[in-house]
Short mmCIF file of C-alpha atoms in Angstrom, two decimals:
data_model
loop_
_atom_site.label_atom_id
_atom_site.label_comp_id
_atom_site.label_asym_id
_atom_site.label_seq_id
_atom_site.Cartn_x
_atom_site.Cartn_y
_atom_site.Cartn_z
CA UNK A 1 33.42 23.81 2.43
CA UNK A 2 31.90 21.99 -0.72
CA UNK A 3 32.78 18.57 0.91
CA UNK A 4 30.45 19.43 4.00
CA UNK A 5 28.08 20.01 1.38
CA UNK A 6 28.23 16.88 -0.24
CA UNK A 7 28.29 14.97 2.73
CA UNK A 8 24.90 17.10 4.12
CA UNK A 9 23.70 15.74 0.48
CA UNK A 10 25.02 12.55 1.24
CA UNK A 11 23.38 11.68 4.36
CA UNK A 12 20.17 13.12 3.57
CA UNK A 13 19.90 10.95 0.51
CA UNK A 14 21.34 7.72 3.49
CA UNK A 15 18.51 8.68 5.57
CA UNK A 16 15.78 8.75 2.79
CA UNK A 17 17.40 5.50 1.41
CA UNK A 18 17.23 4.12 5.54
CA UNK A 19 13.39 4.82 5.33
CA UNK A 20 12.36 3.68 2.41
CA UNK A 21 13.98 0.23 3.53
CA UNK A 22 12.23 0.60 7.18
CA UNK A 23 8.94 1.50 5.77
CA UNK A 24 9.20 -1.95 3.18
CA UNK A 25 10.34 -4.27 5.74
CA UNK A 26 7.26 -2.82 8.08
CA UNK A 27 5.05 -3.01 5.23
CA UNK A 28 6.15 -6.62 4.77
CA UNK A 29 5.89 -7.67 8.55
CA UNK A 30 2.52 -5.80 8.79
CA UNK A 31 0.89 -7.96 5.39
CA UNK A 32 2.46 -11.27 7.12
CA UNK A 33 0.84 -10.43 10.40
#
């Protein structure tokens, strides 16, 4: 039980983590453009 709750944690923090990279790499592409 607690390890499905640390992996929900996990992967929500993964998917924040995933974004913040997307959104800087767009961010980047968009200023070279």
């Amino acid at each position: 039980m607690s390890n499905q709750w640390n992996s929900g944690i996990n992967d929500r923090k993964i998917k924040e983590q995933i974004c913040e990279i997307g959104r800087r790499v767009y961010n980047k592409g968009f200023a070279a453009a």
